[in-house]
Short mmCIF file of N, CA and C in Angstrom, two decimals:
data_model
loop_
_atom_site.label_atom_id
_atom_site.label_comp_id
_atom_site.label_asym_id
_atom_site.label_seq_id
_atom_site.Cartn_x
_atom_site.Cartn_y
_atom_site.Cartn_z
N MET A 25 2.82 10.14 35.50
CA MET A 25 3.57 10.92 34.21
C MET A 25 4.85 9.63 33.95
N SER A 26 5.12 9.68 34.77
CA SER A 26 6.74 8.75 34.88
C SER A 26 6.05 7.71 34.24
N GLN A 27 4.73 6.96 35.00
CA GLN A 27 4.32 5.79 34.40
C GLN A 27 4.27 5.63 33.17
N ASN A 28 3.53 6.01 32.72
CA ASN A 28 3.29 7.00 31.37
C ASN A 28 4.04 6.59 30.43
N TYR A 29 5.00 7.53 30.88
CA TYR A 29 6.61 7.59 29.82
C TYR A 29 6.51 6.03 29.78
N ASN A 30 6.65 5.69 30.15
CA ASN A 30 7.67 4.49 30.51
C ASN A 30 7.02 2.95 29.73
N ILE A 31 5.58 3.74 29.50
CA ILE A 31 5.32 2.52 28.16
C ILE A 31 6.32 2.50 26.81
N PHE A 32 6.85 3.48 26.73
CA PHE A 32 7.76 3.94 25.49
C PHE A 32 9.13 3.49 25.83
N ARG A 33 9.05 3.22 26.51
CA ARG A 33 10.92 2.33 27.08
C ARG A 33 10.88 1.47 26.48
N ILE A 34 12.32 0.62 25.51
CA ILE A 34 12.02 -0.79 25.01
C ILE A 34 12.66 -1.41 26.44
N GLU A 35 12.14 -2.19 26.00
CA GLU A 35 13.01 -3.81 27.62
C GLU A 35 13.81 -4.17 26.78
N LYS A 36 14.65 -4.46 27.14
CA LYS A 36 15.67 -6.04 26.57
C LYS A 36 15.03 -6.48 26.28
N ASN A 37 15.66 -7.38 24.88
CA ASN A 37 14.59 -8.74 25.00
C ASN A 37 15.61 -10.11 24.05
N ASN A 38 16.95 -9.43 24.77
CA ASN A 38 18.58 -10.01 24.08
C ASN A 38 18.43 -10.52 22.77
N ILE A 39 17.65 -9.64 21.71
CA ILE A 39 17.37 -9.68 20.25
C ILE A 39 18.74 -8.60 20.65
N LEU A 40 20.06 -9.39 19.87
CA LEU A 40 21.11 -8.54 19.32
C LEU A 40 20.90 -8.44 18.07
N PRO A 41 21.24 -6.71 17.36
CA PRO A 41 21.28 -6.53 15.50
C PRO A 41 22.00 -7.78 15.56
N GLU A 42 22.01 -8.00 13.93
CA GLU A 42 22.75 -8.69 13.21
C GLU A 42 21.72 -9.23 12.19
N LYS A 43 22.97 -9.45 11.02
CA LYS A 43 22.39 -9.91 9.77
C LYS A 43 20.67 -10.40 10.10
N GLY A 44 19.81 -10.02 9.69
CA GLY A 44 19.01 -11.08 8.93
C GLY A 44 17.83 -10.56 10.10
N ARG A 45 18.28 -9.94 11.04
CA ARG A 45 17.03 -8.91 12.04
C ARG A 45 16.82 -7.76 11.47
N VAL A 46 15.31 -7.66 12.40
CA VAL A 46 14.71 -6.37 11.96
C VAL A 46 15.13 -5.17 12.50
N LEU A 47 15.05 -4.05 12.22
CA LEU A 47 14.69 -2.73 13.04
C LEU A 47 13.29 -2.32 13.38
N ILE A 48 12.26 -1.81 14.47
CA ILE A 48 11.59 -1.34 14.02
C ILE A 48 11.77 0.01 15.32
N SER A 49 11.22 1.47 14.29
CA SER A 49 11.59 2.75 15.02
C SER A 49 10.40 3.06 16.50
N GLU A 50 10.63 3.57 17.08
CA GLU A 50 10.33 4.01 18.39
C GLU A 50 9.65 5.11 17.23
N PRO A 51 7.86 4.90 18.38
CA PRO A 51 6.87 5.80 17.37
C PRO A 51 7.15 7.09 17.57
N PHE A 52 8.26 7.90 18.14
CA PHE A 52 8.60 9.16 18.11
C PHE A 52 9.22 9.80 17.16
N LEU A 53 9.36 9.15 16.93
CA LEU A 53 10.92 8.99 15.46
C LEU A 53 10.93 9.57 14.60
N ASP A 54 11.26 10.94 14.27
CA ASP A 54 10.49 11.87 13.34
C ASP A 54 11.90 11.87 12.02
N ASP A 55 11.59 11.55 11.36
CA ASP A 55 12.42 11.09 10.30
C ASP A 55 11.86 11.23 9.06
N LYS A 56 12.18 11.49 7.95
CA LYS A 56 11.31 11.19 6.71
C LYS A 56 11.39 9.91 6.53
N TYR A 57 12.95 8.78 6.58
CA TYR A 57 13.44 8.19 6.21
C TYR A 57 12.98 6.60 7.07
N PHE A 58 13.00 7.34 8.19
CA PHE A 58 13.20 5.89 9.68
C PHE A 58 11.86 6.45 10.11
N GLY A 59 11.33 7.35 10.06
CA GLY A 59 10.00 7.43 10.84
C GLY A 59 8.89 6.18 10.54
N ARG A 60 8.87 5.05 11.67
CA ARG A 60 7.53 4.19 12.08
C ARG A 60 8.08 3.08 10.98
N SER A 61 9.48 2.98 10.24
CA SER A 61 10.13 2.31 9.57
C SER A 61 10.03 1.11 10.20
N VAL A 62 10.15 -0.16 9.17
CA VAL A 62 10.77 -0.85 9.73
C VAL A 62 11.89 -2.04 8.46
N VAL A 63 13.31 -2.01 9.66
CA VAL A 63 14.48 -2.47 8.19
C VAL A 63 14.93 -3.58 8.49
N PHE A 64 14.96 -4.24 7.38
CA PHE A 64 15.68 -5.70 7.63
C PHE A 64 17.44 -5.41 7.10
N LEU A 65 18.01 -5.95 8.20
CA LEU A 65 19.73 -5.93 8.51
C LEU A 65 20.06 -6.57 7.08
N VAL A 66 21.11 -6.65 6.61
CA VAL A 66 21.94 -7.59 5.10
C VAL A 66 23.29 -7.88 5.61
N GLU A 67 23.24 -6.47 6.82
CA GLU A 67 24.83 -6.60 7.40
C GLU A 67 24.89 -6.64 8.54
N HIS A 68 25.70 -6.85 9.36
CA HIS A 68 26.43 -5.97 10.98
C HIS A 68 27.26 -6.48 11.89
N ASN A 69 28.08 -6.05 11.69
CA ASN A 69 29.64 -6.01 11.99
C ASN A 69 30.05 -5.19 12.34
N ASP A 70 32.07 -5.25 13.53
CA ASP A 70 32.37 -4.12 13.62
C ASP A 70 33.70 -3.74 12.65
N ILE A 71 33.45 -4.13 11.23
CA ILE A 71 34.34 -3.87 10.07
C ILE A 71 33.47 -3.34 9.39
N ASN A 72 32.44 -3.10 8.86
CA ASN A 72 31.98 -2.46 7.86
C ASN A 72 30.74 -1.97 8.47
N GLY A 73 30.47 -2.13 9.94
CA GLY A 73 29.58 -1.30 10.33
C GLY A 73 28.15 -2.13 9.96
N THR A 74 26.89 -1.67 9.98
CA THR A 74 25.68 -1.91 9.68
C THR A 74 24.78 -1.57 8.07
N MET A 75 23.84 -2.71 7.38
CA MET A 75 23.55 -2.53 6.18
C MET A 75 22.14 -2.55 6.30
N GLY A 76 20.88 -1.78 5.88
CA GLY A 76 19.74 -2.96 5.76
C GLY A 76 19.15 -1.55 4.76
N PHE A 77 17.57 -2.09 4.62
CA PHE A 77 16.51 -1.82 4.04
C PHE A 77 15.00 -1.02 4.32
N VAL A 78 14.77 -0.86 4.46
CA VAL A 78 13.41 -0.02 4.94
C VAL A 78 12.70 -0.87 4.45
N LEU A 79 12.13 -1.52 5.05
CA LEU A 79 10.80 -2.33 4.24
C LEU A 79 9.35 -1.98 3.59
N ASN A 80 9.11 -0.82 4.21
CA ASN A 80 7.77 -0.13 4.46
C ASN A 80 7.74 1.25 4.17
N LYS A 81 8.37 1.33 3.32
CA LYS A 81 8.15 2.78 1.90
C LYS A 81 8.41 2.52 0.67
N PRO A 82 7.43 2.76 0.58
CA PRO A 82 6.87 2.28 -1.26
C PRO A 82 7.60 3.84 -1.87
N MET A 83 7.85 3.60 -3.34
CA MET A 83 8.00 4.42 -4.01
C MET A 83 6.30 4.92 -5.06
N LYS A 84 6.51 6.14 -5.40
CA LYS A 84 5.75 6.02 -6.48
C LYS A 84 5.69 5.42 -7.56
N GLU A 85 7.31 5.63 -7.98
CA GLU A 85 7.94 4.99 -9.40
C GLU A 85 7.42 3.53 -9.07
N THR A 86 7.70 3.10 -10.08
CA THR A 86 7.90 1.53 -10.01
C THR A 86 9.25 1.43 -10.79
N MET A 87 9.30 -0.35 -11.30
CA MET A 87 10.77 -0.58 -11.54
C MET A 87 10.38 -0.67 -13.26
N GLY A 88 8.92 -0.58 -13.29
CA GLY A 88 8.73 -0.31 -15.23
C GLY A 88 9.68 0.90 -15.54
N ASP A 89 9.19 2.03 -14.65
CA ASP A 89 9.58 3.51 -14.74
C ASP A 89 10.54 3.66 -14.92
N PHE A 90 11.68 2.63 -14.11
CA PHE A 90 13.12 2.70 -14.57
C PHE A 90 13.78 1.94 -15.95
N PHE A 91 13.03 0.57 -15.74
CA PHE A 91 13.53 -0.25 -16.50
C PHE A 91 12.77 -0.63 -17.53
N PRO A 92 12.72 0.22 -18.43
CA PRO A 92 11.53 -0.63 -19.45
C PRO A 92 11.77 -1.73 -20.25
N ASP A 93 12.57 -2.31 -20.17
CA ASP A 93 13.05 -3.39 -21.06
C ASP A 93 12.33 -4.37 -20.12
N LEU A 94 11.59 -4.63 -19.07
CA LEU A 94 11.18 -5.54 -17.91
C LEU A 94 9.95 -5.48 -18.75
N LYS A 95 9.53 -6.54 -18.62
CA LYS A 95 7.95 -7.65 -19.65
C LYS A 95 7.50 -7.48 -18.86
N SER A 96 6.97 -7.63 -16.90
CA SER A 96 6.11 -7.56 -16.44
C SER A 96 4.19 -7.47 -16.97
N ILE A 97 4.13 -7.99 -16.62
CA ILE A 97 2.34 -7.95 -16.66
C ILE A 97 2.11 -6.73 -15.23
N VAL A 98 2.32 -7.14 -14.44
CA VAL A 98 1.96 -5.85 -13.65
C VAL A 98 3.27 -4.96 -12.96
N ASP A 99 2.25 -4.34 -12.35
CA ASP A 99 3.70 -2.97 -11.56
C ASP A 99 4.54 -3.45 -10.62
N ILE A 100 5.64 -3.64 -10.52
CA ILE A 100 6.64 -4.18 -9.68
C ILE A 100 6.94 -3.24 -8.90
N PRO A 101 6.30 -3.43 -7.68
CA PRO A 101 7.39 -1.96 -6.82
C PRO A 101 8.33 -1.64 -6.06
N LEU A 102 8.99 -0.93 -6.12
CA LEU A 102 10.32 -0.12 -5.60
C LEU A 102 10.06 0.44 -4.34
N PHE A 103 11.08 0.16 -2.92
CA PHE A 103 10.58 0.69 -2.01
C PHE A 103 12.05 1.58 -1.56
N GLN A 104 12.25 2.58 -1.00
CA GLN A 104 13.16 3.41 -0.01
C GLN A 104 13.82 2.89 0.20
N GLY A 105 14.79 2.35 0.25
CA GLY A 105 15.79 1.66 1.06
C GLY A 105 16.06 2.09 2.10
N GLY A 106 16.73 3.59 1.53
CA GLY A 106 17.05 4.26 3.19
C GLY A 106 18.08 5.72 2.24
N PRO A 107 18.72 6.54 3.19
CA PRO A 107 19.42 7.85 2.84
C PRO A 107 20.58 7.64 1.49
N VAL A 108 21.06 6.57 2.14
CA VAL A 108 22.45 6.32 1.07
C VAL A 108 22.28 5.43 -0.45
N ALA A 109 23.25 5.81 -0.83
CA ALA A 109 23.11 5.68 -2.32
C ALA A 109 21.68 5.42 -3.08
N MET A 110 21.13 6.81 -2.55
CA MET A 110 19.81 6.47 -3.15
C MET A 110 19.42 6.33 -4.97
N ASN A 111 20.82 6.80 -5.60
CA ASN A 111 20.48 6.78 -7.07
C ASN A 111 21.26 4.87 -7.30
N LYS A 112 21.40 4.10 -6.82
CA LYS A 112 21.54 3.38 -6.92
C LYS A 112 20.16 1.72 -6.29
N LEU A 113 20.15 0.51 -7.00
CA LEU A 113 19.29 0.13 -6.78
C LEU A 113 19.45 -1.75 -6.42
N PHE A 114 19.06 -2.07 -5.24
CA PHE A 114 19.56 -3.23 -4.36
C PHE A 114 18.05 -4.45 -4.26
N PHE A 115 18.64 -5.25 -4.11
CA PHE A 115 17.46 -5.98 -3.97
C PHE A 115 17.72 -7.22 -2.89
N ILE A 116 16.50 -7.99 -2.41
CA ILE A 116 16.41 -8.61 -1.69
C ILE A 116 15.75 -10.24 -1.72
N HIS A 117 15.75 -11.37 -1.83
CA HIS A 117 15.19 -12.14 -3.12
C HIS A 117 15.51 -13.31 -2.13
N THR A 118 14.58 -14.54 -2.33
CA THR A 118 14.14 -15.96 -1.83
C THR A 118 14.64 -17.23 -3.17
N LEU A 119 15.66 -16.54 -3.99
CA LEU A 119 15.62 -17.60 -4.97
C LEU A 119 17.35 -18.15 -5.25
N GLY A 120 17.86 -17.98 -3.79
CA GLY A 120 19.20 -18.91 -3.55
C GLY A 120 20.02 -18.67 -4.92
N ASP A 121 20.13 -19.89 -4.89
CA ASP A 121 21.83 -19.78 -6.25
C ASP A 121 20.58 -20.09 -7.95
N LEU A 122 19.50 -19.57 -7.97
CA LEU A 122 19.09 -18.84 -8.95
C LEU A 122 19.83 -17.97 -9.89
N ILE A 123 20.19 -16.83 -8.55
CA ILE A 123 20.99 -15.74 -8.77
C ILE A 123 22.55 -16.10 -8.18
N PRO A 124 23.04 -15.79 -9.91
CA PRO A 124 24.55 -16.10 -8.88
C PRO A 124 25.43 -14.57 -8.36
N GLY A 125 25.90 -14.70 -7.42
CA GLY A 125 26.52 -13.65 -7.29
C GLY A 125 25.38 -13.09 -5.55
N SER A 126 24.44 -13.76 -5.35
CA SER A 126 24.13 -13.74 -4.38
C SER A 126 24.43 -14.03 -2.57
N HIS A 127 24.06 -13.43 -1.99
CA HIS A 127 24.94 -13.39 -0.07
C HIS A 127 23.59 -13.90 0.15
N PRO A 128 23.78 -15.25 0.99
CA PRO A 128 22.75 -15.36 1.96
C PRO A 128 23.06 -14.51 3.05
N VAL A 129 21.22 -14.64 3.60
CA VAL A 129 21.35 -13.31 4.91
C VAL A 129 20.48 -14.46 5.92
N GLU A 130 19.73 -14.85 5.42
CA GLU A 130 19.01 -15.50 6.77
C GLU A 130 17.56 -15.88 6.29
N ASN A 131 17.36 -17.30 6.56
CA ASN A 131 15.86 -18.09 6.48
C ASN A 131 15.52 -17.72 5.32
N GLY A 132 16.38 -18.46 3.93
CA GLY A 132 15.90 -18.31 2.85
C GLY A 132 16.08 -17.03 2.22
N ILE A 133 16.60 -16.33 2.45
CA ILE A 133 16.49 -14.72 1.77
C ILE A 133 17.83 -14.57 2.25
N TYR A 134 18.15 -13.87 0.60
CA TYR A 134 19.24 -13.32 -0.05
C TYR A 134 19.32 -12.08 -0.67
N PHE A 135 20.57 -11.33 -0.84
CA PHE A 135 20.82 -10.26 -1.07
C PHE A 135 21.68 -10.14 -2.43
N ASP A 136 20.99 -9.06 -2.66
CA ASP A 136 21.92 -8.99 -4.15
C ASP A 136 22.17 -9.75 -5.28
N GLY A 137 23.41 -10.29 -6.11
CA GLY A 137 23.30 -11.14 -7.16
C GLY A 137 22.96 -10.55 -8.67
N ASP A 138 22.80 -11.01 -9.71
CA ASP A 138 23.44 -11.01 -11.14
C ASP A 138 22.18 -9.98 -11.35
N PHE A 139 21.74 -8.68 -11.32
CA PHE A 139 20.39 -8.58 -11.61
C PHE A 139 19.73 -8.85 -13.43
N ASN A 140 21.23 -8.86 -14.33
CA ASN A 140 20.92 -9.61 -15.49
C ASN A 140 19.73 -10.61 -15.22
N VAL A 141 20.70 -11.64 -14.65
CA VAL A 141 20.24 -12.83 -14.58
C VAL A 141 18.24 -12.54 -13.33
N VAL A 142 18.27 -11.64 -12.93
CA VAL A 142 16.74 -11.18 -12.61
C VAL A 142 16.25 -10.55 -13.35
N LYS A 143 16.02 -10.10 -14.55
CA LYS A 143 15.39 -9.09 -15.46
C LYS A 143 15.05 -10.07 -16.34
N SER A 144 16.40 -11.59 -16.52
CA SER A 144 15.81 -12.34 -17.09
C SER A 144 14.39 -13.68 -16.69
N TYR A 145 14.63 -13.49 -15.53
CA TYR A 145 14.24 -14.14 -14.58
C TYR A 145 12.31 -13.46 -14.79
N ILE A 146 12.35 -12.27 -14.41
CA ILE A 146 11.21 -12.05 -14.64
C ILE A 146 10.39 -11.51 -15.88
N ASN A 147 11.14 -11.64 -17.01
CA ASN A 147 10.41 -11.66 -18.07
C ASN A 147 10.14 -12.74 -18.95
N GLN A 148 11.06 -13.37 -18.34
CA GLN A 148 10.01 -15.23 -18.53
C GLN A 148 8.82 -15.51 -18.22
N GLY A 149 7.93 -14.30 -17.72
CA GLY A 149 7.29 -14.88 -16.95
C GLY A 149 7.28 -15.59 -15.38
N ASN A 150 7.87 -15.21 -14.58
CA ASN A 150 8.06 -15.95 -13.21
C ASN A 150 7.50 -15.14 -12.16
N PRO A 151 7.31 -15.73 -11.20
CA PRO A 151 6.48 -14.44 -9.97
C PRO A 151 7.69 -13.67 -9.55
N VAL A 152 6.87 -12.34 -9.36
CA VAL A 152 7.83 -11.49 -8.15
C VAL A 152 7.61 -11.59 -6.91
N GLU A 153 6.64 -11.08 -6.61
CA GLU A 153 5.23 -10.78 -5.50
C GLU A 153 5.91 -12.15 -4.58
N GLY A 154 6.36 -12.03 -3.45
CA GLY A 154 6.84 -12.82 -2.84
C GLY A 154 8.74 -13.53 -2.52
N LYS A 155 8.84 -13.31 -3.77
CA LYS A 155 10.23 -13.56 -4.21
C LYS A 155 11.28 -12.35 -4.76
N ILE A 156 11.18 -10.94 -4.94
CA ILE A 156 12.10 -10.65 -4.96
C ILE A 156 11.47 -8.87 -4.62
N LYS A 157 12.79 -8.94 -3.33
CA LYS A 157 12.46 -7.54 -3.21
C LYS A 157 13.36 -6.03 -3.78
N PHE A 158 12.75 -4.96 -4.30
CA PHE A 158 13.56 -3.87 -5.19
C PHE A 158 13.94 -2.58 -4.07
N PHE A 159 15.06 -2.04 -4.27
CA PHE A 159 14.99 -0.99 -2.79
C PHE A 159 15.97 -0.17 -4.11
N LEU A 160 15.57 1.39 -3.94
CA LEU A 160 17.00 2.42 -4.05
C LEU A 160 17.01 2.73 -3.24
N GLY A 161 18.63 2.96 -2.77
CA GLY A 161 19.34 3.69 -1.61
C GLY A 161 19.11 2.12 -0.97
N TYR A 162 19.90 2.47 0.63
CA TYR A 162 19.97 1.96 1.70
C TYR A 162 20.20 2.93 2.50
N SER A 163 20.29 1.99 3.60
CA SER A 163 20.16 2.54 5.65
C SER A 163 21.84 2.14 6.66
N GLY A 164 22.90 3.58 5.95
CA GLY A 164 24.01 2.44 7.17
C GLY A 164 24.38 3.14 8.47
N TRP A 165 25.13 2.33 8.67
CA TRP A 165 25.68 3.10 10.34
C TRP A 165 27.18 2.79 10.38
N GLU A 166 27.71 3.90 10.55
CA GLU A 166 29.18 3.24 10.83
C GLU A 166 29.08 1.85 11.90
N GLN A 167 30.05 1.55 12.21
CA GLN A 167 30.57 0.74 13.10
C GLN A 167 30.46 1.76 14.95
N ASN A 168 29.98 1.15 15.37
CA ASN A 168 29.15 1.86 16.40
C ASN A 168 27.97 2.53 17.34
N GLN A 169 27.63 2.82 15.95
CA GLN A 169 26.57 4.34 15.59
C GLN A 169 25.19 3.18 15.64
N LEU A 170 24.37 2.04 15.26
CA LEU A 170 23.36 2.03 15.36
C LEU A 170 22.88 0.85 16.66
N ASP A 171 24.69 0.70 17.50
CA ASP A 171 24.43 0.63 19.20
C ASP A 171 23.95 1.84 19.88
N ASP A 172 24.52 2.39 20.15
CA ASP A 172 24.54 4.15 20.33
C ASP A 172 23.18 4.12 19.98
N GLU A 173 22.51 4.27 18.73
CA GLU A 173 20.70 4.81 18.39
C GLU A 173 19.85 3.30 19.24
N ILE A 174 20.56 2.76 19.40
CA ILE A 174 19.31 1.65 20.19
C ILE A 174 19.21 2.22 21.63
N SER A 175 20.70 2.44 22.08
CA SER A 175 20.53 2.51 23.97
C SER A 175 19.90 4.02 24.06
N ARG A 176 19.67 4.27 22.60
CA ARG A 176 19.30 5.79 23.08
C ARG A 176 17.82 5.34 22.97
N ASN A 177 17.35 4.31 22.59
CA ASN A 177 15.63 3.95 22.64
C ASN A 177 14.75 4.22 21.53
N SER A 178 15.75 4.22 20.74
CA SER A 178 15.34 4.46 18.90
C SER A 178 14.72 3.55 18.42
N TRP A 179 15.46 2.54 18.34
CA TRP A 179 14.98 1.31 17.86
C TRP A 179 14.69 -0.38 18.60
N LEU A 180 14.20 -0.39 18.43
CA LEU A 180 13.73 -2.12 18.71
C LEU A 180 14.45 -3.33 18.04
N VAL A 181 14.55 -3.70 18.35
CA VAL A 181 15.68 -5.04 17.18
C VAL A 181 14.59 -6.46 17.86
N SER A 182 14.54 -6.90 16.61
CA SER A 182 13.36 -7.69 16.57
C SER A 182 13.58 -8.67 15.37
N LYS A 183 12.99 -10.08 15.26
CA LYS A 183 12.68 -10.75 14.17
C LYS A 183 11.87 -10.72 13.14
N LEU A 184 11.93 -11.05 11.89
CA LEU A 184 10.31 -11.87 10.65
C LEU A 184 11.08 -12.56 10.16
N ASP A 185 9.60 -13.51 10.10
CA ASP A 185 9.64 -14.76 9.09
C ASP A 185 10.17 -13.85 7.56
N ASP A 186 9.89 -14.72 7.09
CA ASP A 186 11.28 -14.72 5.50
C ASP A 186 9.73 -13.99 4.73
N LYS A 187 8.42 -14.51 4.84
CA LYS A 187 6.97 -14.25 4.48
C LYS A 187 6.56 -12.09 4.93
N GLY A 188 6.69 -12.56 6.29
CA GLY A 188 6.65 -10.87 6.47
C GLY A 188 7.88 -9.83 6.06
N THR A 189 9.18 -10.18 5.47
CA THR A 189 10.12 -9.88 4.72
C THR A 189 10.10 -9.52 3.55
N MET A 190 9.58 -10.13 2.70
CA MET A 190 9.08 -10.30 1.51
C MET A 190 8.03 -9.24 0.78
N ILE A 191 7.11 -9.44 2.03
CA ILE A 191 5.58 -8.83 1.43
C ILE A 191 5.81 -7.51 0.70
N THR A 192 4.89 -7.20 0.20
CA THR A 192 5.27 -5.91 -0.55
C THR A 192 3.54 -4.51 -0.52
N GLU A 193 2.67 -5.81 0.15
CA GLU A 193 1.49 -4.94 1.18
C GLU A 193 1.82 -4.16 2.46
N VAL A 194 2.56 -2.81 2.89
CA VAL A 194 3.26 -2.58 3.73
C VAL A 194 2.43 -1.45 4.34
N GLU A 195 1.15 -1.31 4.35
CA GLU A 195 0.52 -0.44 5.05
C GLU A 195 0.82 -0.47 6.59
N SER A 196 0.79 -1.41 7.25
CA SER A 196 0.50 -2.22 8.51
C SER A 196 1.85 -2.69 8.84
N CYS A 197 3.37 -2.96 8.63
CA CYS A 197 4.30 -3.55 8.53
C CYS A 197 4.60 -2.99 9.72
N TRP A 198 4.50 -1.64 10.11
CA TRP A 198 5.29 -1.49 11.91
C TRP A 198 4.40 -1.73 12.50
N ARG A 199 3.19 -1.25 12.24
CA ARG A 199 2.49 -1.57 13.61
C ARG A 199 2.05 -3.03 13.74
N LYS A 200 1.80 -3.95 12.65
CA LYS A 200 2.09 -5.71 12.64
C LYS A 200 3.46 -6.09 13.66
N SER A 201 4.50 -5.53 13.50
CA SER A 201 5.55 -6.09 13.51
C SER A 201 5.65 -5.60 15.45
N LEU A 202 5.21 -4.41 15.90
CA LEU A 202 4.55 -4.60 16.94
C LEU A 202 4.27 -5.07 17.96
N ILE A 203 2.89 -5.17 17.49
CA ILE A 203 1.87 -6.29 17.88
C ILE A 203 2.42 -7.56 18.05
N CYS A 204 2.92 -8.15 17.53
CA CYS A 204 3.78 -9.43 17.32
C CYS A 204 4.37 -9.87 18.33
N MET A 205 5.28 -8.54 18.45
CA MET A 205 6.10 -8.56 20.13
C MET A 205 5.39 -8.45 21.51
N GLY A 206 4.04 -7.86 21.33
CA GLY A 206 3.47 -8.34 22.26
C GLY A 206 3.48 -6.89 23.73
N GLY A 207 3.25 -7.46 25.00
CA GLY A 207 3.37 -6.26 26.10
C GLY A 207 3.16 -5.13 25.42
N HIS A 208 3.74 -3.98 26.53
CA HIS A 208 3.37 -3.11 25.92
C HIS A 208 3.74 -2.19 24.74
N TYR A 209 3.75 -3.29 23.53
CA TYR A 209 4.61 -2.21 22.41
C TYR A 209 3.15 -2.28 21.83
N ARG A 210 1.83 -3.07 21.86
CA ARG A 210 0.85 -2.82 21.47
C ARG A 210 0.47 -2.25 21.88
N SER A 211 0.45 -1.09 22.43
CA SER A 211 0.36 0.77 22.61
C SER A 211 0.93 1.41 22.04
N TRP A 212 2.28 1.23 21.68
CA TRP A 212 3.06 2.11 20.33
C TRP A 212 2.42 1.76 19.19
N ALA A 213 1.79 0.71 18.52
CA ALA A 213 1.21 0.24 17.81
C ALA A 213 0.32 1.63 17.13
N ASN A 214 -0.97 1.44 18.31
CA ASN A 214 -2.21 2.66 18.36
C ASN A 214 -1.75 3.89 18.71
N PHE A 215 -0.41 3.87 18.69
CA PHE A 215 -0.09 5.70 19.08
C PHE A 215 -0.08 6.60 17.79
N PRO A 216 -0.57 7.96 18.10
CA PRO A 216 -0.72 8.69 17.07
C PRO A 216 0.16 9.06 16.88
N ARG A 217 0.47 9.66 15.13
CA ARG A 217 1.91 10.67 14.83
C ARG A 217 2.27 11.29 15.79
N LYS A 218 1.55 12.65 16.12
CA LYS A 218 1.31 13.58 16.08
C LYS A 218 0.56 13.72 17.57
N PRO A 219 0.59 13.56 18.57
CA PRO A 219 -0.35 12.81 19.31
C PRO A 219 -0.44 14.64 20.18
N PHE A 220 0.35 15.55 20.60
CA PHE A 220 -0.07 16.79 20.33
C PHE A 220 -0.84 17.33 19.76
N LEU A 221 -1.06 17.22 18.50
CA LEU A 221 -2.32 17.51 17.40
C LEU A 221 -3.45 17.16 17.69
N ASN A 222 -3.86 16.34 18.74
CA ASN A 222 -5.17 15.53 18.96
C ASN A 222 -5.65 15.97 20.06
#
């Protein structure tokens, strides 16, 4: 029995949480926001703690529902970034200096910036998919709080390339992230949400 349980223990992979990394939740984490989630970190330090966005929790609403002045010909997805400041809009993007006030994260991905410039970019007919990703709310941890959760095996720390981070087709994001880790994490990817009901 203990041998089977060990497949759900997180093995140290020497990847520490820091901005640009992702957190992959363990399969039994039963939480409205973080169950089977992949969280992209935009900040992690001893002063401000940790800030990130859940990449794979799309909302029913789209950007057009909140910003009718956007003139995109396609619906722009909106994601639930986490349980903090849920009435505030955030975004990550790959547009760099095109968006004043942007903060570089890693691998060509930037956080935040001048939203009026973003709206102008969209209204000029420029592509959004793979370029900008929008969130309501964010995920936040106080100093040392995330480290405690990682030590309790709630999160696996990993990396995603820019395409994996910006993708809007998120149905299998959690599963694919685990498969890329290899080893016994492949078993996590196929484990049912509620195993005791099967």
